[in-house]
Tab-separated table of C-alpha atoms and ligand atoms in Angstrom:
chain	number	residue	atom	x	y	z
A	102	UNK	CA	116.267	105.988	140.041
A	103	UNK	CA	117.554	108.309	138.259
A	104	UNK	CA	116.544	109.127	134.444
A	105	UNK	CA	117.590	108.069	131.014
A	106	UNK	CA	118.092	111.269	129.073
A	107	UNK	CA	116.708	111.794	125.183
A	108	UNK	CA	118.163	114.584	122.990
A	109	UNK	CA	115.406	115.227	120.319
A	110	UNK	CA	116.423	116.516	117.307
A	111	UNK	CA	114.102	117.992	114.646
A	112	UNK	CA	110.714	118.792	116.705
A	113	UNK	CA	108.441	118.552	113.529
A	114	UNK	CA	104.696	116.552	113.322
A	115	UNK	CA	106.583	113.165	114.232
A	116	UNK	CA	109.402	115.366	117.369
A	117	UNK	CA	105.754	117.601	118.871
A	118	UNK	CA	103.989	114.590	119.003
A	119	UNK	CA	106.775	112.208	120.312
A	120	UNK	CA	107.146	115.467	123.136
A	121	UNK	CA	103.317	115.604	123.441
A	122	UNK	CA	103.030	111.743	124.586
A	123	UNK	CA	106.222	111.006	126.139
A	124	UNK	CA	105.247	114.811	128.907
A	125	UNK	CA	101.230	113.112	128.779
A	126	UNK	CA	102.156	109.342	129.511
A	127	UNK	CA	105.327	109.816	131.316
A	128	UNK	CA	104.591	108.333	135.122
A	129	UNK	CA	102.830	105.632	133.323
A	130	UNK	CA	106.257	105.215	130.894
A	131	UNK	CA	108.443	105.161	133.592
A	132	UNK	CA	107.162	102.486	135.064
A	133	UNK	CA	107.257	99.979	132.434
A	134	UNK	CA	111.327	101.150	131.426
A	135	UNK	CA	111.439	100.814	134.772
A	136	UNK	CA	113.389	104.133	135.841
A	137	UNK	CA	112.375	108.387	133.547
A	138	UNK	CA	112.595	108.921	130.324
A	139	UNK	CA	113.345	112.080	129.975
A	140	UNK	CA	113.925	114.994	127.177
A	141	UNK	CA	116.226	117.213	128.159
A	142	UNK	CA	117.489	118.568	124.691
A	143	UNK	CA	115.626	119.595	122.044
A	144	UNK	CA	117.089	120.661	118.439
A	145	UNK	CA	115.144	122.586	115.667
A	146	UNK	CA	116.322	124.681	113.191
A	147	UNK	CA	113.025	126.170	113.554
A	148	UNK	CA	113.489	127.846	117.515
A	149	UNK	CA	110.058	129.905	117.748
A	150	UNK	CA	108.832	126.826	116.260
A	151	UNK	CA	110.539	123.899	119.717
A	152	UNK	CA	109.777	126.591	122.280
A	153	UNK	CA	106.022	126.702	121.407
A	154	UNK	CA	105.690	122.919	121.542
A	155	UNK	CA	108.527	122.719	124.315
A	156	UNK	CA	106.238	125.350	126.439
A	157	UNK	CA	106.825	125.606	129.893
A	158	UNK	CA	108.346	121.189	129.777
A	159	UNK	CA	111.337	122.329	133.143
A	160	UNK	CA	114.885	121.973	132.320
A	161	UNK	CA	114.538	121.506	128.472
A	162	UNK	CA	117.824	123.086	126.541
A	163	UNK	CA	116.515	123.816	122.874
A	164	UNK	CA	118.869	124.836	120.371
A	165	UNK	CA	119.109	124.935	116.178
A	166	UNK	CA	122.587	123.577	116.608
A	167	UNK	CA	121.478	119.061	116.690
A	168	UNK	CA	125.792	118.480	116.683
A	169	UNK	CA	125.624	119.921	119.648
A	170	UNK	CA	122.975	117.096	121.296
A	171	UNK	CA	125.022	114.511	119.154
A	172	UNK	CA	128.262	115.447	121.739
A	173	UNK	CA	126.746	116.226	124.183
A	174	UNK	CA	128.174	113.199	126.716
A	175	UNK	CA	124.645	113.425	128.752
A	176	UNK	CA	122.368	111.993	126.532
A	177	UNK	CA	121.909	108.658	126.414
A	178	UNK	CA	119.447	107.677	123.693
A	179	UNK	CA	119.486	111.300	119.833
A	180	UNK	CA	116.328	110.178	118.344
A	181	UNK	CA	116.417	111.248	114.525
A	182	UNK	CA	113.649	112.981	113.400
A	183	UNK	CA	114.954	115.242	110.868
A	184	UNK	CA	114.554	112.930	107.805
A	185	UNK	CA	116.348	112.894	104.690
A	186	UNK	CA	120.138	110.515	103.758
A	187	UNK	CA	122.313	114.176	105.297
A	188	UNK	CA	122.228	116.096	107.596
A	189	UNK	CA	120.129	112.946	109.398
A	190	UNK	CA	122.636	110.583	108.305
A	191	UNK	CA	125.363	112.892	109.642
A	192	UNK	CA	124.019	112.638	112.434
A	193	UNK	CA	123.342	109.967	112.927
A	194	UNK	CA	126.688	107.503	112.706
A	195	UNK	CA	128.030	110.862	114.914
A	196	UNK	CA	125.808	109.611	117.430
A	197	UNK	CA	126.965	106.184	117.491
A	198	UNK	CA	129.963	107.028	117.078
A	199	UNK	CA	129.838	108.929	120.563
A	200	UNK	CA	128.637	105.597	122.190
A	201	UNK	CA	125.129	107.150	122.013
A	202	UNK	CA	122.318	104.793	120.026
A	203	UNK	CA	119.577	105.632	118.559
A	204	UNK	CA	116.396	105.507	117.745
A	205	UNK	CA	114.928	107.246	114.554
A	206	UNK	CA	111.932	107.495	112.451
A	207	UNK	CA	113.457	107.676	109.307
A	208	UNK	CA	112.989	104.399	106.939
A	209	UNK	CA	114.977	106.381	103.670
A	210	UNK	CA	117.825	106.371	106.135
A	211	UNK	CA	117.359	103.347	106.661
A	212	UNK	CA	117.033	101.406	103.764
A	213	UNK	CA	119.502	103.727	101.344
A	214	UNK	CA	122.179	103.248	104.017
A	215	UNK	CA	121.196	100.649	106.735
A	216	UNK	CA	123.805	98.270	106.509
A	217	UNK	CA	126.416	100.555	106.881
A	218	UNK	CA	124.768	101.922	109.505
A	219	UNK	CA	123.895	98.968	111.373
A	220	UNK	CA	127.713	97.536	110.999
A	221	UNK	CA	128.708	101.039	112.470
A	222	UNK	CA	125.971	100.477	115.228
A	223	UNK	CA	127.518	96.070	116.478
A	224	UNK	CA	130.415	97.138	115.875
A	225	UNK	CA	129.857	99.941	118.659
A	226	UNK	CA	127.609	98.065	120.587
A	227	UNK	CA	124.865	100.438	120.326
A	228	UNK	CA	121.136	99.931	119.565
A	229	UNK	CA	119.972	101.343	116.302
A	230	UNK	CA	115.717	101.029	116.794
A	231	UNK	CA	113.030	101.623	113.828
A	232	UNK	CA	109.707	101.063	115.016
A	233	UNK	CA	108.492	104.085	113.822
A	234	UNK	CA	109.579	103.726	110.175
A	235	UNK	CA	107.188	101.152	109.343
A	236	UNK	CA	103.713	101.664	109.181
A	237	UNK	CA	103.884	104.342	111.927
A	238	UNK	CA	101.405	103.082	115.105
A	239	UNK	CA	101.312	99.834	114.147
A	240	UNK	CA	104.252	97.560	115.829
A	241	UNK	CA	104.941	95.687	112.873
A	242	UNK	CA	109.461	95.987	113.218
A	243	UNK	CA	108.436	94.554	117.342
A	244	UNK	CA	105.338	92.300	115.418
A	245	UNK	CA	107.782	90.539	112.588
A	246	UNK	CA	111.436	90.636	114.524
A	247	UNK	CA	109.872	88.919	117.610
A	248	UNK	CA	106.010	88.112	117.824
A	249	UNK	CA	107.191	85.429	114.611
A	250	UNK	CA	110.766	85.233	115.467
A	251	UNK	CA	109.514	80.711	115.399
A	252	UNK	CA	107.859	81.494	112.059
A	253	UNK	CA	109.473	80.929	108.220
A	254	UNK	CA	108.176	84.102	107.015
A	255	UNK	CA	106.808	83.233	103.784
A	256	UNK	CA	105.650	87.046	102.331
A	257	UNK	CA	104.554	90.582	103.536
A	258	UNK	CA	102.091	92.311	101.965
A	259	UNK	CA	100.792	95.843	103.360
A	260	UNK	CA	99.168	99.085	102.791
A	261	UNK	CA	102.364	100.606	104.542
A	262	UNK	CA	101.522	104.748	103.354
A	263	UNK	CA	99.212	106.488	104.567
A	264	UNK	CA	99.299	109.431	102.734
A	265	UNK	CA	98.378	107.526	99.126
A	266	UNK	CA	95.753	104.948	100.311
A	267	UNK	CA	94.861	108.632	102.570
A	268	UNK	CA	94.473	110.495	99.139
A	269	UNK	CA	93.372	106.537	97.004
A	270	UNK	CA	90.017	106.527	99.691
A	271	UNK	CA	88.755	110.390	99.996
A	272	UNK	CA	89.476	110.612	95.978
A	273	UNK	CA	86.955	107.517	96.006
A	274	UNK	CA	84.484	108.631	98.677
A	275	UNK	CA	83.999	112.188	97.529
A	276	UNK	CA	85.276	112.423	93.845
A	277	UNK	CA	87.015	115.569	94.599
A	278	UNK	CA	90.072	116.133	92.777
A	279	UNK	CA	94.087	114.304	93.847
A	280	UNK	CA	95.706	117.723	94.294
A	281	UNK	CA	93.746	118.819	97.180
A	282	UNK	CA	92.965	115.745	98.709
A	283	UNK	CA	96.542	115.422	98.112
A	284	UNK	CA	97.024	118.817	99.904
A	285	UNK	CA	94.258	117.498	103.595
A	286	UNK	CA	97.391	114.985	103.633
A	287	UNK	CA	100.125	117.183	104.297
A	288	UNK	CA	98.164	119.536	106.360
A	289	UNK	CA	97.609	117.125	108.105
A	290	UNK	CA	101.520	116.003	108.781
A	291	UNK	CA	100.916	112.567	106.897
A	292	UNK	CA	103.234	113.291	103.242
A	293	UNK	CA	106.590	112.872	103.385
A	294	UNK	CA	108.819	116.381	103.477
A	295	UNK	CA	109.368	115.882	98.980
A	296	UNK	CA	105.702	113.816	98.511
A	297	UNK	CA	106.501	112.766	95.202
A	298	UNK	CA	107.988	110.339	98.006
A	299	UNK	CA	104.476	108.620	98.738
A	300	UNK	CA	102.941	109.607	95.658
A	301	UNK	CA	106.082	107.913	93.291
A	302	UNK	CA	106.128	104.882	95.625
A	303	UNK	CA	108.833	105.748	97.209
A	304	UNK	CA	108.408	105.678	100.556
A	305	UNK	CA	106.742	102.606	100.348
A	306	UNK	CA	109.407	101.377	99.106
A	307	UNK	CA	111.540	102.328	101.520
A	308	UNK	CA	108.877	100.089	104.814
A	309	UNK	CA	108.034	97.355	102.525
A	310	UNK	CA	112.792	97.100	101.744
A	311	UNK	CA	113.041	97.173	106.656
A	312	UNK	CA	110.454	95.075	106.679
A	313	UNK	CA	111.993	92.204	103.805
A	314	UNK	CA	115.032	93.008	106.017
A	315	UNK	CA	114.118	91.697	108.540
A	316	UNK	CA	111.591	88.766	107.376
A	317	UNK	CA	114.249	86.638	104.666
A	318	UNK	CA	117.513	87.910	107.069
A	319	UNK	CA	118.363	89.758	103.511
A	320	UNK	CA	120.720	93.141	104.094
A	321	UNK	CA	118.702	95.824	102.690
A	322	UNK	CA	118.401	95.943	98.898
A	323	UNK	CA	116.676	99.358	98.818
A	324	UNK	CA	117.898	99.592	95.239
A	325	UNK	CA	116.773	96.233	93.933
A	326	UNK	CA	112.948	97.223	94.977
A	327	UNK	CA	109.871	97.591	91.270
A	328	UNK	CA	108.701	100.633	92.807
A	329	UNK	CA	105.339	102.214	90.489
A	330	UNK	CA	103.242	105.011	91.831
A	331	UNK	CA	99.311	106.209	91.624
A	332	UNK	CA	100.592	109.166	89.559
A	333	UNK	CA	99.254	106.793	87.391
A	334	UNK	CA	96.166	105.416	88.594
A	335	UNK	CA	92.950	106.137	86.180
A	336	UNK	CA	89.888	107.193	88.274
A	337	UNK	CA	88.001	104.277	85.391
A	338	UNK	CA	90.276	101.579	87.350
A	339	UNK	CA	89.045	102.452	90.175
A	340	UNK	CA	85.835	101.996	88.598
A	341	UNK	CA	86.034	99.437	86.553
A	342	UNK	CA	87.409	97.273	89.862
A	343	UNK	CA	84.764	98.040	92.109
A	344	UNK	CA	82.697	96.940	89.235
A	345	UNK	CA	84.617	93.325	88.844
A	346	UNK	CA	84.265	93.029	92.832
A	347	UNK	CA	87.496	94.383	93.640
A	348	UNK	CA	89.984	97.498	95.535
A	349	UNK	CA	92.912	99.469	94.244
A	350	UNK	CA	94.913	99.968	96.847
A	351	UNK	CA	99.074	100.965	96.416
A	352	UNK	CA	100.833	97.851	97.707
A	353	UNK	CA	104.007	96.764	98.676
A	354	UNK	CA	105.421	93.250	98.755
A	355	UNK	CA	107.757	91.093	99.797
A	356	UNK	CA	107.576	87.387	99.346
A	357	UNK	CA	109.559	84.272	99.512
A	358	UNK	CA	110.270	82.390	95.559
A	359	UNK	CA	112.118	79.332	94.452
A	360	UNK	CA	114.857	82.010	92.416
A	361	UNK	CA	115.197	84.486	95.308
A	362	UNK	CA	112.963	87.295	96.396
A	363	UNK	CA	109.713	89.167	94.797
A	364	UNK	CA	110.431	93.137	96.690
A	365	UNK	CA	107.705	95.530	94.939
A	366	UNK	CA	105.559	98.347	95.764
A	367	UNK	CA	102.971	98.873	93.239
A	368	UNK	CA	98.922	99.621	93.348
A	369	UNK	CA	97.139	96.495	93.069
A	370	UNK	CA	92.675	95.285	93.443
A	371	UNK	CA	92.564	93.373	95.604
A	372	UNK	CA	89.937	92.138	96.781
A	373	UNK	CA	86.937	93.867	98.757
A	374	UNK	CA	85.545	91.572	100.329
A	375	UNK	CA	88.822	90.664	102.140
A	376	UNK	CA	89.561	92.521	105.260
A	377	UNK	CA	92.602	94.582	104.040
A	378	UNK	CA	90.529	96.108	100.936
A	379	UNK	CA	88.800	98.005	103.180
A	380	UNK	CA	91.663	100.182	105.544
A	381	UNK	CA	90.608	103.437	104.423
A	382	UNK	CA	92.575	107.436	104.607
A	383	UNK	CA	95.772	107.108	106.713
A	384	UNK	CA	95.007	103.626	107.847
A	385	UNK	CA	98.240	100.862	107.241
A	386	UNK	CA	97.051	97.127	107.408
A	387	UNK	CA	99.963	94.888	107.119
A	388	UNK	CA	99.441	91.282	106.616
A	389	UNK	CA	102.836	88.313	106.745
A	390	UNK	CA	102.353	85.021	106.227
A	391	UNK	CA	104.414	82.355	107.709
A	392	UNK	CA	104.633	78.819	108.123
A	393	UNK	CA	103.390	77.869	111.607
A	394	UNK	CA	101.816	80.728	112.366
A	395	UNK	CA	99.971	81.387	109.226
A	396	UNK	CA	98.207	84.041	108.092
A	397	UNK	CA	98.157	87.972	110.565
A	398	UNK	CA	96.664	91.324	109.830
A	399	UNK	CA	98.619	94.034	111.804
A	400	UNK	CA	95.808	97.237	111.299
A	401	UNK	CA	96.155	101.158	112.196
A	402	UNK	CA	97.606	104.605	111.541
A	403	UNK	CA	99.893	104.451	109.047
A	404	UNK	CA	101.013	108.042	109.421
A	405	UNK	CA	100.428	111.031	112.030
A	406	UNK	CA	102.052	113.023	115.286
A	407	UNK	CA	101.038	111.327	118.357
A	408	UNK	CA	100.273	107.957	116.458
A	409	UNK	CA	104.416	107.455	115.568
A	410	UNK	CA	105.242	109.225	118.670
A	411	UNK	CA	103.844	106.381	120.523
A	412	UNK	CA	106.647	103.684	117.920
A	413	UNK	CA	109.600	106.557	118.909
A	414	UNK	CA	108.487	105.859	122.800
A	415	UNK	CA	107.987	102.421	122.309
A	416	UNK	CA	111.268	102.192	121.175
A	417	UNK	CA	113.351	104.677	123.651
A	418	UNK	CA	111.970	101.861	126.044
A	419	UNK	CA	112.981	98.875	124.590
A	420	UNK	CA	116.556	100.327	124.920
A	421	UNK	CA	115.866	101.534	128.079
A	422	UNK	CA	115.498	97.831	129.283
A	423	UNK	CA	117.408	96.338	127.102
A	424	UNK	CA	121.092	99.559	127.078
A	425	UNK	CA	122.762	97.973	130.362
A	426	UNK	CA	122.633	94.169	128.530
A	427	UNK	CA	125.607	92.704	126.649
A	428	UNK	CA	125.347	93.926	123.075
A	429	UNK	CA	125.559	89.843	121.902
A	430	UNK	CA	122.325	89.181	123.650
A	431	UNK	CA	119.736	92.465	122.733
A	432	UNK	CA	117.396	91.746	119.186
A	433	UNK	CA	119.365	92.255	115.791
A	434	UNK	CA	118.948	95.442	114.409
A	435	UNK	CA	117.592	93.354	111.421
A	436	UNK	CA	115.929	90.268	113.930
A	437	UNK	CA	119.033	87.725	112.134
A	438	UNK	CA	122.080	87.371	113.512
A	439	UNK	CA	124.427	90.151	111.215
A	440	UNK	CA	126.150	87.003	110.797
A	441	UNK	CA	123.934	85.211	109.556
A	442	UNK	CA	122.368	87.140	107.258
A	443	UNK	CA	122.262	86.267	103.246
A	444	UNK	CA	123.230	87.735	100.469
A	445	UNK	CA	119.205	85.918	99.235
A	446	UNK	CA	119.378	87.687	95.289
A	447	UNK	CA	116.100	90.186	94.590
A	448	UNK	CA	113.728	88.125	91.724
A	449	UNK	CA	113.753	90.951	88.374
A	450	UNK	CA	110.197	91.826	87.958
A	451	UNK	CA	110.251	90.527	84.875
A	452	UNK	CA	110.332	86.655	86.328
A	453	UNK	CA	106.966	88.054	89.161
A	454	UNK	CA	103.823	85.597	88.464
A	455	UNK	CA	100.738	87.641	89.238
A	456	UNK	CA	97.335	87.965	88.166
A	457	UNK	CA	96.406	90.813	85.473
A	458	UNK	CA	93.487	93.768	85.663
A	459	UNK	CA	94.107	95.160	81.226
A	460	UNK	CA	92.324	97.472	80.356
A	461	UNK	CA	91.649	98.443	76.399
A	462	UNK	CA	90.509	100.847	74.439
A	463	UNK	CA	89.263	99.336	70.905
A	464	UNK	CA	87.010	99.993	67.973
A	465	UNK	CA	84.676	98.095	68.700
A	466	UNK	CA	84.328	95.898	65.326
A	467	UNK	CA	83.921	92.170	64.150
A	468	UNK	CA	86.537	90.056	65.273
A	469	UNK	CA	88.177	92.557	67.591
A	470	UNK	CA	88.449	90.633	70.793
A	471	UNK	CA	88.541	87.565	69.155
A	472	UNK	CA	92.417	88.676	68.526
A	473	UNK	CA	92.736	89.534	72.075
A	474	UNK	CA	92.168	87.079	73.264
A	475	UNK	CA	94.109	84.543	70.195
A	476	UNK	CA	97.534	86.503	72.024
A	477	UNK	CA	96.518	85.942	75.101
A	478	UNK	CA	95.644	82.367	74.560
A	479	UNK	CA	99.518	82.135	72.413
A	480	UNK	CA	101.503	83.616	75.308
A	481	UNK	CA	99.709	81.150	77.039
A	482	UNK	CA	97.183	83.229	79.774
A	483	UNK	CA	93.646	82.431	80.624
A	484	UNK	CA	91.415	85.056	80.858
A	485	UNK	CA	89.043	85.127	84.571
A	486	UNK	CA	86.943	87.721	83.222
A	487	UNK	CA	85.320	90.310	81.150
A	488	UNK	CA	83.212	93.005	81.041
A	489	UNK	CA	83.210	96.488	77.502
A	490	UNK	CA	81.954	99.570	78.277
A	491	UNK	CA	81.217	101.460	75.400
A	492	UNK	CA	83.179	104.463	74.763
A	493	UNK	CA	84.142	107.499	73.177
A	494	UNK	CA	80.444	107.443	70.285
A	495	UNK	CA	81.458	107.856	66.130
A	496	UNK	CA	79.280	111.008	64.524
A	497	UNK	CA	77.108	108.622	62.375
A	498	UNK	CA	78.140	107.551	58.989
A	499	UNK	CA	82.240	107.540	60.264
A	500	UNK	CA	81.570	103.210	61.445
A	501	UNK	CA	81.769	102.039	64.649
A	502	UNK	CA	82.754	103.645	67.868
A	503	UNK	CA	85.497	102.737	70.698
A	504	UNK	CA	84.982	100.367	73.213
A	505	UNK	CA	86.823	99.880	76.782
A	506	UNK	CA	87.260	95.918	77.065
A	507	UNK	CA	88.680	95.584	80.105
A	508	UNK	CA	90.423	91.551	81.405
A	509	UNK	CA	91.304	89.598	84.758
A	510	UNK	CA	93.822	87.282	83.464
A	511	UNK	CA	94.909	84.070	86.272
A	512	UNK	CA	98.447	84.461	87.691
A	513	UNK	CA	100.716	84.260	84.289
A	514	UNK	CA	104.428	85.176	85.006
A	515	UNK	CA	105.084	89.235	84.729
A	516	UNK	CA	107.170	88.843	81.212
A	517	UNK	CA	104.282	86.578	79.854
A	518	UNK	CA	101.940	89.450	79.842
A	519	UNK	CA	104.498	92.200	78.727
A	520	UNK	CA	105.213	90.295	75.539
A	521	UNK	CA	100.683	90.143	75.532
A	522	UNK	CA	100.770	93.629	75.564
A	523	UNK	CA	102.729	94.096	73.289
A	524	UNK	CA	100.800	92.459	70.645
A	525	UNK	CA	97.491	94.241	71.108
A	526	UNK	CA	99.111	97.492	71.697
A	527	UNK	CA	100.485	96.647	67.133
A	528	UNK	CA	96.941	95.261	66.750
A	529	UNK	CA	95.524	98.950	64.126
A	530	UNK	CA	92.290	98.040	65.782
A	531	UNK	CA	93.151	98.551	69.379
A	532	UNK	CA	93.583	102.884	70.162
A	533	UNK	CA	96.579	103.381	72.836
A	534	UNK	CA	98.525	102.092	75.086
A	535	UNK	CA	97.356	99.191	77.305
A	536	UNK	CA	96.766	100.367	80.837
A	537	UNK	CA	98.350	96.951	82.977
A	538	UNK	CA	98.008	96.559	87.052
A	539	UNK	CA	98.976	93.980	88.628
A	540	UNK	CA	95.878	91.747	90.631
A	541	UNK	CA	96.774	90.248	94.168
A	542	UNK	CA	94.591	88.009	95.712
A	543	UNK	CA	96.115	87.334	99.153
A	544	UNK	CA	94.611	84.519	99.425
A	545	UNK	CA	96.290	82.444	103.311
B	49	NDP	P1	108.983	117.312	109.833
B	49	NDP	O1	109.296	118.163	108.613
B	49	NDP	O2	107.377	117.862	110.723
B	49	NDP	O3	109.788	117.686	111.440
B	49	NDP	C1	111.430	117.421	110.494
B	49	NDP	C2	112.163	119.143	111.966
B	49	NDP	O4	113.392	118.399	111.596
B	49	NDP	C3	111.450	120.212	111.470
B	49	NDP	O5	111.334	121.306	112.237
B	49	NDP	C4	112.740	120.506	110.821
B	49	NDP	O6	112.713	122.236	110.549
B	49	NDP	C5	114.129	120.459	111.585
B	49	NDP	N1	114.878	120.209	110.347
B	49	NDP	C6	115.900	120.315	109.615
B	49	NDP	N2	116.639	120.230	109.554
B	49	NDP	C7	117.068	119.982	110.315
B	49	NDP	C8	118.788	120.153	111.005
B	49	NDP	N3	119.656	119.818	109.950
B	49	NDP	N4	119.030	120.124	112.164
B	49	NDP	C9	117.838	120.261	112.684
B	49	NDP	N5	116.188	120.340	112.985
B	49	NDP	C10	116.150	120.492	111.366
B	49	NDP	O7	109.155	116.363	109.835
B	49	NDP	P2	108.519	114.929	110.125
B	49	NDP	O8	108.294	114.630	112.010
B	49	NDP	O9	107.238	114.912	109.332
B	49	NDP	O10	109.282	113.586	109.629
B	49	NDP	C11	110.159	113.262	110.490
B	49	NDP	C12	110.817	111.960	110.386
B	49	NDP	O11	109.590	111.290	110.248
B	49	NDP	C13	110.869	111.582	109.216
B	49	NDP	O12	112.785	110.959	108.334
B	49	NDP	C14	109.403	110.799	108.455
B	49	NDP	O13	110.271	109.997	107.167
B	49	NDP	C15	109.500	110.540	109.917
B	49	NDP	N6	108.555	109.953	109.478
B	49	NDP	C16	106.778	110.352	109.032
B	49	NDP	C17	105.742	110.236	109.881
B	49	NDP	C18	104.610	111.510	109.774
B	49	NDP	O14	103.143	111.290	110.031
B	49	NDP	N7	104.954	112.912	109.444
B	49	NDP	C19	105.412	108.508	110.215
B	49	NDP	C20	106.357	107.909	110.669
B	49	NDP	C21	107.726	108.646	110.419
B	49	NDP	P3	112.357	123.166	109.605
B	49	NDP	O15	110.976	122.281	109.243
B	49	NDP	O16	112.698	124.091	109.849
B	49	NDP	O17	112.570	122.803	108.385
B	50	HSE	N1	104.044	109.857	104.677
B	50	HSE	C1	104.953	108.576	105.227
B	50	HSE	C2	102.757	108.156	105.303
B	50	HSE	C3	104.604	108.618	107.047
B	50	HSE	O1	102.645	108.604	104.677
B	50	HSE	O2	103.060	106.406	104.829
B	50	HSE	C4	104.563	107.525	107.513
B	50	HSE	O3	105.258	107.279	107.817
């Protein structure tokens, strides 16, 4: 059977994993795909590393000129594993213009420029497959786009960044400093080229943007996403959350609500009894709630060479099976037919409803708690739980010391929480800023 020819752009972590898995399991993959899938060209800026990874494999052209692979008439599928928006975007658009199918793990590119790229692919009748772009080795794109196609999706919430989950878990378990643990995650190949994309929630926002589009049938709307990372998270909040029966996780959330769609990434308290709260290290987990199926949970390695290579190869097999099919009969890029996408708006964060964890440092004297409770009541916020911890003790004779008050609220609207926090911070007895984290029960 005639092989399908693949050109690989970038043979770093994911490219290396893809090459290794495809070589190791070539025969079994060919039995599934119906024909051999063969990498015949590899482009990487680092020729030495490319030669090392390719090793003695026969018939592989190695070059540092990626566009020569994109323009090579012998190549059927271009696999883009370079990353970023610059050169990668030019290469993907040129591959499409050349009538080649594209497989990419580049969530940043698709979250930001996906509408343009999918439109170009639609026009040319080629596929752009991106299973590896979300949650590493977990086949979550296939699950939402195809497996759950009967459902009206209600919400998706997931731990979809391996680096930050690795950092949070390792810091909690070992007490090692942030910078050291991040360096480990980089050495293990989990982090983005610019790791602030991981830490500040940008990578998770790219991924939840893609999931949101395929869940709700909208164009990609990355610029509307609300993004907070883990850099401001304090060790005491992780500890206090545990005392209250919660774990703090960086979550990507998208939800269908009355006014549109929620699209947000931020650290959140999750009840410790939930399976997802116990997802540790580089593992990812995605909860998808559909109206017919109920809640479903997908778990697996969210980053790394071979797990991500596994997803890239799944796309290669799909493209190999479907490339001769009438483009009209293929699964649409964003799950819904391109002419059926709706511009459902993303609701502003002020409209989002959530429960909250609030930590405030106060002067430890009578009436302080009553003032805080009154402000919350004035904003229609009721308290679910509270703990008080003694903080810095003043010198004898200097008056009372300080205390940390930790409050969990019932569900309220973000604008009410913001208004209450502003008034609490104005109290003469409040020391510094109030720490505010959202609390997601993730009940199905
Ligand atoms: P790496 O940095 O490990 O690999 C990228 C490779 O591309 C490097 O060897 C790089 O060379 C090379 N490269 C850069 N620019 C060019 C160019 N113009 N022409 C040819 N080669 C070039 O990145 P990853 O493998 O980690 O990531 C690749 C993509 O996969 C990214 O989009 C990332 O977001 C995504 N991804 C990564 C995951 C992971 O676990 N690492 C998981 C899921 C997705 P040099 O190093 O010399 O610049
Ligand atoms: N940097 C990403 C992560 C890679 O840590 O999840 C996988 O997309």
